[in-house]
Coordinates of C-alpha atoms and ligand atoms in Angstrom, one line a residue:
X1 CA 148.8 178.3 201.6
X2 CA 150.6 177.6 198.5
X3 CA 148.8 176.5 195.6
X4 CA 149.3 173.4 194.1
X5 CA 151.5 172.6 191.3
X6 CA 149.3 172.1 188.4
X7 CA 149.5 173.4 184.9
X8 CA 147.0 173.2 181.9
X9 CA 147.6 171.3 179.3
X10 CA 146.0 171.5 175.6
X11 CA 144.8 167.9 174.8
X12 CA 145.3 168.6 170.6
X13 CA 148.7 169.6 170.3
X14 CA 150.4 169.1 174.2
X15 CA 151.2 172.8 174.7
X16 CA 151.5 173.6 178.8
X17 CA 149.8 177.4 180.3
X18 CA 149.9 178.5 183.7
X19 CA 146.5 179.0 184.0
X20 CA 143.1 178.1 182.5
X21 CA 142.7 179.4 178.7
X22 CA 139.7 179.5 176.2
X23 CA 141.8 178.7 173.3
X24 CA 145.1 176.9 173.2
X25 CA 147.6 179.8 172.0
X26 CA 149.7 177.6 170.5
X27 CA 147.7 175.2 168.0
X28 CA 144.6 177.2 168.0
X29 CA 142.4 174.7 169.5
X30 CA 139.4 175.7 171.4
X31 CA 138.0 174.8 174.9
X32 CA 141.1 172.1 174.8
X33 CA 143.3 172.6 178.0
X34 CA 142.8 170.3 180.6
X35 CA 144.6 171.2 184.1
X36 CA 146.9 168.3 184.9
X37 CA 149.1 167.9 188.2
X38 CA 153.2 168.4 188.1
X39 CA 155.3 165.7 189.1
X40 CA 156.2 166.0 192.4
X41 CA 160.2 165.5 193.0
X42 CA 159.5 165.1 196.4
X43 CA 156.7 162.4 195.9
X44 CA 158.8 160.3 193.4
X45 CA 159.5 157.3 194.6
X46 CA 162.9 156.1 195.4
X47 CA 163.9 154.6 192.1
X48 CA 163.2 157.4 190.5
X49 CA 160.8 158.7 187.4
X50 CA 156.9 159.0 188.0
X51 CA 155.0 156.9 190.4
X52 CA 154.2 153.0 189.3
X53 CA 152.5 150.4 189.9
X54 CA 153.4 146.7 189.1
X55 CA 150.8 144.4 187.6
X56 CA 152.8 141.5 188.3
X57 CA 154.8 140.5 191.4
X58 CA 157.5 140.6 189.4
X59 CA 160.5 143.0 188.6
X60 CA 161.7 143.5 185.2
X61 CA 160.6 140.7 182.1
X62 CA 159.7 137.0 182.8
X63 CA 160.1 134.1 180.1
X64 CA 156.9 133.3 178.6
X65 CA 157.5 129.6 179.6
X66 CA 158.2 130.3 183.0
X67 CA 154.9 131.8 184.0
X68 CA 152.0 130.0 185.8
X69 CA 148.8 130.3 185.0
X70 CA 147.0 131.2 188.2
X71 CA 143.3 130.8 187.8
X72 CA 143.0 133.6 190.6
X73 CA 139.0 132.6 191.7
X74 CA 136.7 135.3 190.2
X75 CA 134.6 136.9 194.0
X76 CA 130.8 136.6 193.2
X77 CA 128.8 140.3 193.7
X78 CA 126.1 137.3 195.0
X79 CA 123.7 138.6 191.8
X80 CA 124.2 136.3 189.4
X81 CA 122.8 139.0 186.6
X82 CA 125.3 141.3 187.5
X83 CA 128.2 138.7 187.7
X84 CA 127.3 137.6 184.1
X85 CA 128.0 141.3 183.2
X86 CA 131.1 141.2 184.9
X87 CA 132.8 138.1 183.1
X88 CA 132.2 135.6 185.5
X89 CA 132.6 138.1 188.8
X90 CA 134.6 140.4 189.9
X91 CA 138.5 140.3 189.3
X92 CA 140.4 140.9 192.1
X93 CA 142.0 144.4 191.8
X94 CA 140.0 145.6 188.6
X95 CA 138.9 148.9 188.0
X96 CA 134.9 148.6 186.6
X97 CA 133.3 151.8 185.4
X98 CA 129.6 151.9 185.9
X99 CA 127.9 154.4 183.7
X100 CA 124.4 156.0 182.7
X101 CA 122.2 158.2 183.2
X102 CA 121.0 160.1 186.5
X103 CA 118.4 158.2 188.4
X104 CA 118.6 154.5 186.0
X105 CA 119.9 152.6 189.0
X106 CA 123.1 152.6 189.6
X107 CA 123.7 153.6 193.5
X108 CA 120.9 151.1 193.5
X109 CA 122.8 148.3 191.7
X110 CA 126.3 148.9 193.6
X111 CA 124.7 149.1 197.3
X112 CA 123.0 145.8 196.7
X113 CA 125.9 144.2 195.2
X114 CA 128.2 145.9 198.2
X115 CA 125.6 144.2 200.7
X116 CA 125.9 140.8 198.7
X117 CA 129.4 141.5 198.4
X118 CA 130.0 142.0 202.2
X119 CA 128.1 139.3 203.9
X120 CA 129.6 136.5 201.3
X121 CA 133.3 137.8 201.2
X122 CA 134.3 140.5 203.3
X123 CA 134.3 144.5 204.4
X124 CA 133.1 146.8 201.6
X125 CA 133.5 150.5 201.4
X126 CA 131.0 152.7 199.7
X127 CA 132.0 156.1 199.5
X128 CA 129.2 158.3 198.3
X129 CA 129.6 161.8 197.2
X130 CA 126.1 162.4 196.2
X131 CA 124.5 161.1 199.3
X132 CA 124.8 161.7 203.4
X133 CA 125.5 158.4 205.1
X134 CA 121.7 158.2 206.4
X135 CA 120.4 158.6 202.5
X136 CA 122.1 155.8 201.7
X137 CA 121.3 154.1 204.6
X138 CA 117.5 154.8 204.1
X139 CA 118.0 153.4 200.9
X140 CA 119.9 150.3 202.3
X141 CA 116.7 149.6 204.4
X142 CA 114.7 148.7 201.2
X143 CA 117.5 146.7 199.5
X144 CA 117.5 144.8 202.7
X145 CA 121.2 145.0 203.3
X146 CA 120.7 144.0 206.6
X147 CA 123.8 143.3 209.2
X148 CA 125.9 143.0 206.4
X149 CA 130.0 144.9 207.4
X150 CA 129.4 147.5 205.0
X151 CA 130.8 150.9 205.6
X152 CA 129.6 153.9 204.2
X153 CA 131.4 157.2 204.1
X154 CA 129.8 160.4 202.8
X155 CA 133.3 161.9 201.3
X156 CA 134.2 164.4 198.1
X157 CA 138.0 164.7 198.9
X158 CA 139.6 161.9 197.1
X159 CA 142.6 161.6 199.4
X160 CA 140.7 161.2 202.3
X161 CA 138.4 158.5 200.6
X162 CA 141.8 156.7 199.8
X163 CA 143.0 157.2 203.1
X164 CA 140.1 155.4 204.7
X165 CA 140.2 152.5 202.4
X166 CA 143.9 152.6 203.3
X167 CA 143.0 152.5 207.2
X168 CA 139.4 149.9 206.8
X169 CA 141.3 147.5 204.1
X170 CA 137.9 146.7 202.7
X171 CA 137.8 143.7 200.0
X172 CA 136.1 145.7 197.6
X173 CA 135.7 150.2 197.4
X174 CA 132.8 151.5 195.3
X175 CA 132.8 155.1 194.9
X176 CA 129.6 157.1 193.8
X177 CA 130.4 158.8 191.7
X178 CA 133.6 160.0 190.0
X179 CA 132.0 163.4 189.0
X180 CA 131.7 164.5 192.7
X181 CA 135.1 163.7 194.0
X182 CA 138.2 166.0 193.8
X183 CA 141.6 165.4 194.1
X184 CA 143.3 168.1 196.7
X185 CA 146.5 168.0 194.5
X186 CA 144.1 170.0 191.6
X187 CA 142.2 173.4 191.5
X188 CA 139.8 173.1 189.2
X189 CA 136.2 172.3 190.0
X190 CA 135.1 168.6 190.6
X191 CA 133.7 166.9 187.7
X192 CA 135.8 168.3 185.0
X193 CA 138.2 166.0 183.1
X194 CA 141.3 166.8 184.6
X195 CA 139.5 166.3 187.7
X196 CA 137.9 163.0 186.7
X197 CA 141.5 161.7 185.0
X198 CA 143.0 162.5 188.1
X199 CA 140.9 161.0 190.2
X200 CA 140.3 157.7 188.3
X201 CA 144.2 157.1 187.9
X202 CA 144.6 157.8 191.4
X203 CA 142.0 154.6 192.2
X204 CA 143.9 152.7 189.4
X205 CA 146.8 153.0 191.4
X206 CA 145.0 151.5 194.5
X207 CA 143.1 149.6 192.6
X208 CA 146.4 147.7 191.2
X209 CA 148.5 148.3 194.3
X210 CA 146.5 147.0 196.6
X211 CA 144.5 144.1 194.7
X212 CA 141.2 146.4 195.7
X213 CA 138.6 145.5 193.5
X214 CA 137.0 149.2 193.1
X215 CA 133.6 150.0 191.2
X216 CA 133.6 153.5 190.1
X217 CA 129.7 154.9 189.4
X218 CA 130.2 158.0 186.0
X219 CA 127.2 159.7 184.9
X220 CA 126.6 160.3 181.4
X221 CA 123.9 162.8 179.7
X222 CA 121.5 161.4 177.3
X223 CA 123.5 162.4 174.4
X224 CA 126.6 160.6 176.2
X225 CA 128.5 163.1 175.7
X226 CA 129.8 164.2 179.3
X227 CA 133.2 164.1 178.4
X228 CA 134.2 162.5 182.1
X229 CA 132.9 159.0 181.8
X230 CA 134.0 158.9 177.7
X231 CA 137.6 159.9 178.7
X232 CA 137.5 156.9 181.7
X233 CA 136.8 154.1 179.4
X234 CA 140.6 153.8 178.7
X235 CA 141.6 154.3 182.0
X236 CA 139.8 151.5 183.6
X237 CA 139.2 147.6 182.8
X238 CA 135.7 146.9 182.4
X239 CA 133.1 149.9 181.4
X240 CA 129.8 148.7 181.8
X241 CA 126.3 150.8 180.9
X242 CA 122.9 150.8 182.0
X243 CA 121.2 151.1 178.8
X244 CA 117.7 152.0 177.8
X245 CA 115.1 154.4 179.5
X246 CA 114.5 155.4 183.0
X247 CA 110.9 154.7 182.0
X248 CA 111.2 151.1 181.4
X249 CA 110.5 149.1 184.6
X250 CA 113.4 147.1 183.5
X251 CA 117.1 147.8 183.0
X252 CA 119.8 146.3 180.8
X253 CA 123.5 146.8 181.5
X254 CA 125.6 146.0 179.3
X255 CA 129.5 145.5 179.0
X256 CA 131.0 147.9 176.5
X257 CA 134.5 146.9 177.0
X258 CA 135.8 144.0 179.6
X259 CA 139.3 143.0 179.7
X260 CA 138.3 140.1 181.8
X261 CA 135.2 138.9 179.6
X262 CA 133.0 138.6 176.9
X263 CA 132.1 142.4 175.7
X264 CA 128.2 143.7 175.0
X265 CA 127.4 141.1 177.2
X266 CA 124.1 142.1 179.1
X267 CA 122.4 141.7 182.4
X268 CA 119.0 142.3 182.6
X269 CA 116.9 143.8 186.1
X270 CA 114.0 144.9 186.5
X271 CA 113.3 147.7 189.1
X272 CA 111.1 147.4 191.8
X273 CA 110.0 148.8 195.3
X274 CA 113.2 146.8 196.9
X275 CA 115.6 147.4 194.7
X276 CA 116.9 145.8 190.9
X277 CA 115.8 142.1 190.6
X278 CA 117.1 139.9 188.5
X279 CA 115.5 138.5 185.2
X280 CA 116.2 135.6 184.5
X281 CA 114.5 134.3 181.2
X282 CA 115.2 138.0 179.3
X283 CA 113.1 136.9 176.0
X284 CA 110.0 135.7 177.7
X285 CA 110.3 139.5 179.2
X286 CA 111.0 141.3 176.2
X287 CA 107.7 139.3 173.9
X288 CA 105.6 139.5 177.0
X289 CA 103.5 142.6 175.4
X290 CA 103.7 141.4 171.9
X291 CA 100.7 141.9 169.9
X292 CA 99.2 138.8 168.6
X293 CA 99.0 138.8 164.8
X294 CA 99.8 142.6 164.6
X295 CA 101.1 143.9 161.1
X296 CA 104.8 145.6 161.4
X297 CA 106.2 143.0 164.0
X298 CA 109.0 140.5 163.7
X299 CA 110.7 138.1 166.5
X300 CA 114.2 138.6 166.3
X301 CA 116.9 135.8 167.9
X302 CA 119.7 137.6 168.2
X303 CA 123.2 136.9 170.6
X304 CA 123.9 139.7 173.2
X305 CA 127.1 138.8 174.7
X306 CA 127.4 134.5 175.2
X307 CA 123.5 134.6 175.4
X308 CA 120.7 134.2 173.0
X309 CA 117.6 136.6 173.3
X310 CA 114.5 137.0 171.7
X311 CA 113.3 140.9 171.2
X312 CA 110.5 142.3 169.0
X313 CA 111.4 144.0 166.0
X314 CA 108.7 147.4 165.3
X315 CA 108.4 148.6 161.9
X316 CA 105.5 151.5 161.3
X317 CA 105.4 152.6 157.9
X318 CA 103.0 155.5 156.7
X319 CA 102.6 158.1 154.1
X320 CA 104.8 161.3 154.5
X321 CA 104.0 164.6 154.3
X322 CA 106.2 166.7 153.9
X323 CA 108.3 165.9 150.5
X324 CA 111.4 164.0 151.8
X325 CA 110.1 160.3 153.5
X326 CA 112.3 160.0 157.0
X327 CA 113.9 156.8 158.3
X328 CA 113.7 156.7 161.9
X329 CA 115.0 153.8 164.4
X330 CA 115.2 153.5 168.0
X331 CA 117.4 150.4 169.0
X332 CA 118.4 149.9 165.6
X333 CA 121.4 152.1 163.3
X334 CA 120.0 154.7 161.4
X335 CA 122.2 154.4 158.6
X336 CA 121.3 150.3 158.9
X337 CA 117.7 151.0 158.4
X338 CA 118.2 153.5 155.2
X339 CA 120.6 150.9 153.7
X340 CA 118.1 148.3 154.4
X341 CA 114.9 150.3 153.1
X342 CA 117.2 151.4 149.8
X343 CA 118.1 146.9 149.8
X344 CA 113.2 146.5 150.0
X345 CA 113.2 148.7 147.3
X346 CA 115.3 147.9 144.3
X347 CA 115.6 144.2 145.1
X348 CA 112.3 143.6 146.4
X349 CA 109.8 145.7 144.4
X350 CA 108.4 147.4 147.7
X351 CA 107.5 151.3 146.9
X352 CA 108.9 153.1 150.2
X353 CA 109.8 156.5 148.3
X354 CA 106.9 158.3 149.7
X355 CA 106.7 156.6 152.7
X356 CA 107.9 157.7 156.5
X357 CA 109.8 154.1 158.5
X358 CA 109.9 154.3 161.7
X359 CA 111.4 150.9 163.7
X360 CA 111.7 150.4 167.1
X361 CA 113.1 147.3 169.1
X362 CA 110.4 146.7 171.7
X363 CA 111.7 147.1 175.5
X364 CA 114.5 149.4 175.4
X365 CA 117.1 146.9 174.0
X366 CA 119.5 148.4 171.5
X367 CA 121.2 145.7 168.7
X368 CA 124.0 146.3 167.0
X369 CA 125.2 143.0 164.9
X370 CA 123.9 142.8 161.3
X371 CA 121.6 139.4 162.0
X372 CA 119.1 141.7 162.4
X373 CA 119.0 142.9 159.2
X374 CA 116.3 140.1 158.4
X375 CA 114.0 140.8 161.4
X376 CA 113.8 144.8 160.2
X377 CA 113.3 143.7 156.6
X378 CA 110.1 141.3 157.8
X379 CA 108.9 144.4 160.0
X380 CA 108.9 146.9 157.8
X381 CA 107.4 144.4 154.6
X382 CA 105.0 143.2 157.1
X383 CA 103.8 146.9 157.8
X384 CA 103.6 147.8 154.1
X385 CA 101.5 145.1 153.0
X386 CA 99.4 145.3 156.6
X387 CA 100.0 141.6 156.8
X388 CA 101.5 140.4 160.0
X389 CA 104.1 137.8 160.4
X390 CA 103.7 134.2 160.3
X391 CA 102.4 133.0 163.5
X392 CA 105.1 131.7 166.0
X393 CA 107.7 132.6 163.1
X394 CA 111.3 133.9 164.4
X395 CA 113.9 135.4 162.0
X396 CA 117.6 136.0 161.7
X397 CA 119.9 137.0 159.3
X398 CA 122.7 139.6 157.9
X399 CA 121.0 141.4 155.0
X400 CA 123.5 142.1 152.0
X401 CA 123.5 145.1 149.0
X402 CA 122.5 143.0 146.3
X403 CA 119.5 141.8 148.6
X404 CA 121.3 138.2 149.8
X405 CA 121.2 137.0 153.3
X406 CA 124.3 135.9 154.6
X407 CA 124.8 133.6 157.3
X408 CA 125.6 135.0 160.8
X409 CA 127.7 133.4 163.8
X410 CA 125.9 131.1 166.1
X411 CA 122.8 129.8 164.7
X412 CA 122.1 126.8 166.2
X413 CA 121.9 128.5 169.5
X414 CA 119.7 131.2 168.4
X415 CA 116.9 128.3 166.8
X416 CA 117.0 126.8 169.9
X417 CA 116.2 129.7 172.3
X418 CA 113.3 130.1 169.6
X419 CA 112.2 126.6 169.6
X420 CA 112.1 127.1 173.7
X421 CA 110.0 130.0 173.7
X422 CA 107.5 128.2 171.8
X423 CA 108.2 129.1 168.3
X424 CA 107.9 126.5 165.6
X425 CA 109.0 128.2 162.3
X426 CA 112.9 130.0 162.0
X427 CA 113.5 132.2 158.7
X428 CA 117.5 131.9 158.8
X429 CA 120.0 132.2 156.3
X430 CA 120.8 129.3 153.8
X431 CA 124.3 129.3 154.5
X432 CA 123.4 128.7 158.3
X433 CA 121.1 125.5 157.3
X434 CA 123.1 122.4 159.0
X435 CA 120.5 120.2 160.0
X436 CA 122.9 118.6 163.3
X437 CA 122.4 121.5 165.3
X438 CA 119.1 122.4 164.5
X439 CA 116.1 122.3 167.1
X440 CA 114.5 118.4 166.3
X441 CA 112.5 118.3 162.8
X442 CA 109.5 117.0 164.3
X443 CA 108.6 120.6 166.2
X444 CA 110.3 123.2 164.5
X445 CA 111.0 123.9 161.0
X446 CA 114.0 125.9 159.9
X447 CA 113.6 127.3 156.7
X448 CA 117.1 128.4 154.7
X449 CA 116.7 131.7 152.3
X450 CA 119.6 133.0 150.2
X451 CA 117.6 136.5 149.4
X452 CA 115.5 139.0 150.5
X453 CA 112.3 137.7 148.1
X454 CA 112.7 134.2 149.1
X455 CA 112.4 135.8 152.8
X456 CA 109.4 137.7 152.2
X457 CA 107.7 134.7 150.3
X458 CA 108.7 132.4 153.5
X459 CA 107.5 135.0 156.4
X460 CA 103.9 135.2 154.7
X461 CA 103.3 131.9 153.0
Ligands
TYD1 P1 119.5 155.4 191.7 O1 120.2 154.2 192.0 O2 119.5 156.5 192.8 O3 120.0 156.1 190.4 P2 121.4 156.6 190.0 O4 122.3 156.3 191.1 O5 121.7 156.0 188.7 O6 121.2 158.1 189.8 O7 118.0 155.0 191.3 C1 117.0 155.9 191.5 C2 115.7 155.4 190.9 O8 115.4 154.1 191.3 C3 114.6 156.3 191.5 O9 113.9 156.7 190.4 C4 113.9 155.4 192.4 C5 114.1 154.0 191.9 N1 114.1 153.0 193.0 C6 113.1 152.1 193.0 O10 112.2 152.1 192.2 N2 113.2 151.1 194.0 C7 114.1 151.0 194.9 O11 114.1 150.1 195.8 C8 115.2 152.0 194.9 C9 116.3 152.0 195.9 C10 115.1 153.0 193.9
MG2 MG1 123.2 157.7 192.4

């Protein structure tokens, strides 16, 4: 048999080798060729130039005016967690990228939505790689999937995985996962990036073509750095990550990019003997093993996607010893927490030079906008004095350099998920302080700072 007509291609500088090299001969680049398939003349279709596919119905521009807005309806998964994540649902003919970590949940999320999916709008094909048919089905069995038309097919060879979504014309193909398929036009092993690229435009192509809705499961190490699932993310619409620890009972997935949705918005599960259930008050979940009146603690309201949550904010501080202090955060930005130590110190007289910070955002959650700022700074003042927190106190708030606190987006909303979970007392930016869309006077009391030392004073009054 002949082989097929591949070459390798240096991803720095575009140079093309015949065959597989450690380090690109012509820019100098190392471990950077990536085998990539030849057009085919053959395979070309009849206009000419490399294979397509049209977005539109349409051939060739369109006037702005002239085209109608079709509010295509968005197909429910039937999980209302996982729909949220999604934008809404799914889109018909999107591409949706489902990362993490081995053994977090995902063949468990996908075959319950498939099952959902299935019974509510029509045949679903689940192609697993990793699994025999009867694994999956064993699995199915404690999700309940039930009578549901699902089909599964145990299936590496991406061609023939296309081929039977060809033949079945399911309303939605999930394949798991893109590391263990290969496309037959490509020699290199399954699970490298040419492999993965190939494979993933491939499904675009049906994806788009065909109006297939397709969930594609990636794994990524714990560093993330599997190149695969990285290189994806531009390939496909909507990348979505379980996030957090295996450990956790619960899971968070999160949108990363969506271009049908709100981005880092989050669904949250939690995992138990039948599958991933839904959560659906998230805060009450994340305080539920707060400490009472514990020093180093702060509530912190802060927006993941178009919701509010409330998560506890961790802040140990304790005497180093060895000669430099360390900084260390889980949840939270490294370089955030050092800027925001530095910002305790000059502006607010606390003495952290000797002094190890460790902060950690209870449950697994990670945050990422600066309106946490405030809830570190009450966390880590509240473990250097050993004083806890004002009881049933929540904070928010962008910390600056010169020790102000700026106002952050979307305040109102975040004082009234705290007045709803019972807390009476909101340390907030002044700048966010308009009374008409504050929580009612009478049972909650939002209290505007403009710095750092007016927040301290207010959080242990
Ligand atoms: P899985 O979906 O196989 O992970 P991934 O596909 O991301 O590698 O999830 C495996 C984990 O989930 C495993 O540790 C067992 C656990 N699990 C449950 O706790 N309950 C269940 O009902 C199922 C199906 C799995
Ligand atoms: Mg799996």
């Amino acid at each position: 048999m002949k082989p097929p007509k591949s070459v390798y291609v240096c991803q720095e500088c575009g140079a093309q080798a015949p065959k597989w090299m450690g380090r690109c001969a012509d820019c100098g680049a190392w471990n950077s060729l990536v085998e990539e398939r030849l057009a085919e003349p053959s395979a070309a279709p009849a206009g000419g130039g490399p294979a397509r596919y049209a977005l539109g119905g349409g051939s060739g521009a369109r006037l702005y005016t002239d085209i109608q807005l079709s509010d295509t309806p968005r197909l429910s998964t039937g999980i209302e967690e996982f729909d949220r994540v999604l934008g809404g649902g799914i889109v018909p003919g999107s591409l949706v990228l489902l990362g993490g970590e081995p053994g977090i949940g995902k063949s468990t999320l996908l075959l319950q939505a498939a099952a959902a999916f299935a019974r509510k709008v029509g045949p679903v094909l689940y192609s697993s790689g990793e699994e025999s048919e009867h694994q999956v089905k064993s699995r199915g069995e404690r999700l309940g999937v039930g009578g549901a038309p699902l089909y599964l097919l145990a299936e590496t060879c991406l061609e023939r995985v296309l081929e039977e979504a060809g033949r079945l014309e399911p309303a939605l193909l999930v394949v798991d996962s893109i590391q263990t398929v290969f496309s037959m036009k490509l020699q290199s092993a399954p699970g490298s990036i040419g492999q993965i690229r190939e494979a993933a435009t491939q499904l675009l192509f049906t994806a788009k073509g065909r109006n297939l809705p397709t969930f594609l499961v990636g794994h990524v190490t714990k560093e993330g750095s599997l190149a695969g699932p990285k290189s994806l993310e531009h390939i496909v619409d909507t990348v979505l990550y379980f996030e957090g620890e295996q450990h956790h009972v619960h899971r968070i997935v999160r949108a990363v990019k969506n271009r049908f949705g709100e981005i880092s918005e989050l669904g949250v599960f939690e995992m138990t003997g039948a599958g991933l259930r839904p959560v659906p008050n998230p805060s009450q979940l994340f305080l539920a093993e707060r400490p009472a009146a514990a020093p180093g603690s702060a509530v912190l309201c802060c927006i993941e996607g178009s919701r509010p949550i409330l998560v506890e904010v961790q802040a140990l501080v304790s005497g180093s010893l060895y000669g430099n202090a360390r900084r260390m955060s889980i949840g939270i930005d490294q370089n955030r927490l050092s800027l925001l130590v530095a910002v305790l110190e000059k502006r607010a007289g606390l003495s952290l030079v000797g002094e190890d910070v460790f902060v950690n955002v209870a449950g697994g959650m990670s945050i990422d906008e600066p309106a946490a700022d405030l809830a570190v700074v009450a966390a880590v003042a509240s473990s250097v004095r050993n004083r806890p927190v004002r009881q049933k106190t929540a904070v928010f708030g962008e910390v600056g350099l010169a020790g102000e606190v700026r106002a952050v987006t979307q305040a109102a909303r975040r004082a009234r998920e705290a007045a709803q979970m019972g807390f009476t007392r909101c340390i907030l930016p002044r700048g966010n302080l308009d009374p008409r869309d504050l929580p009612p006077r009478d049972a909650f009391e939002a209290v505007g700072v403009g710095s750092v030392a007016e927040a301290l004073d207010a959080l242990f009054a």
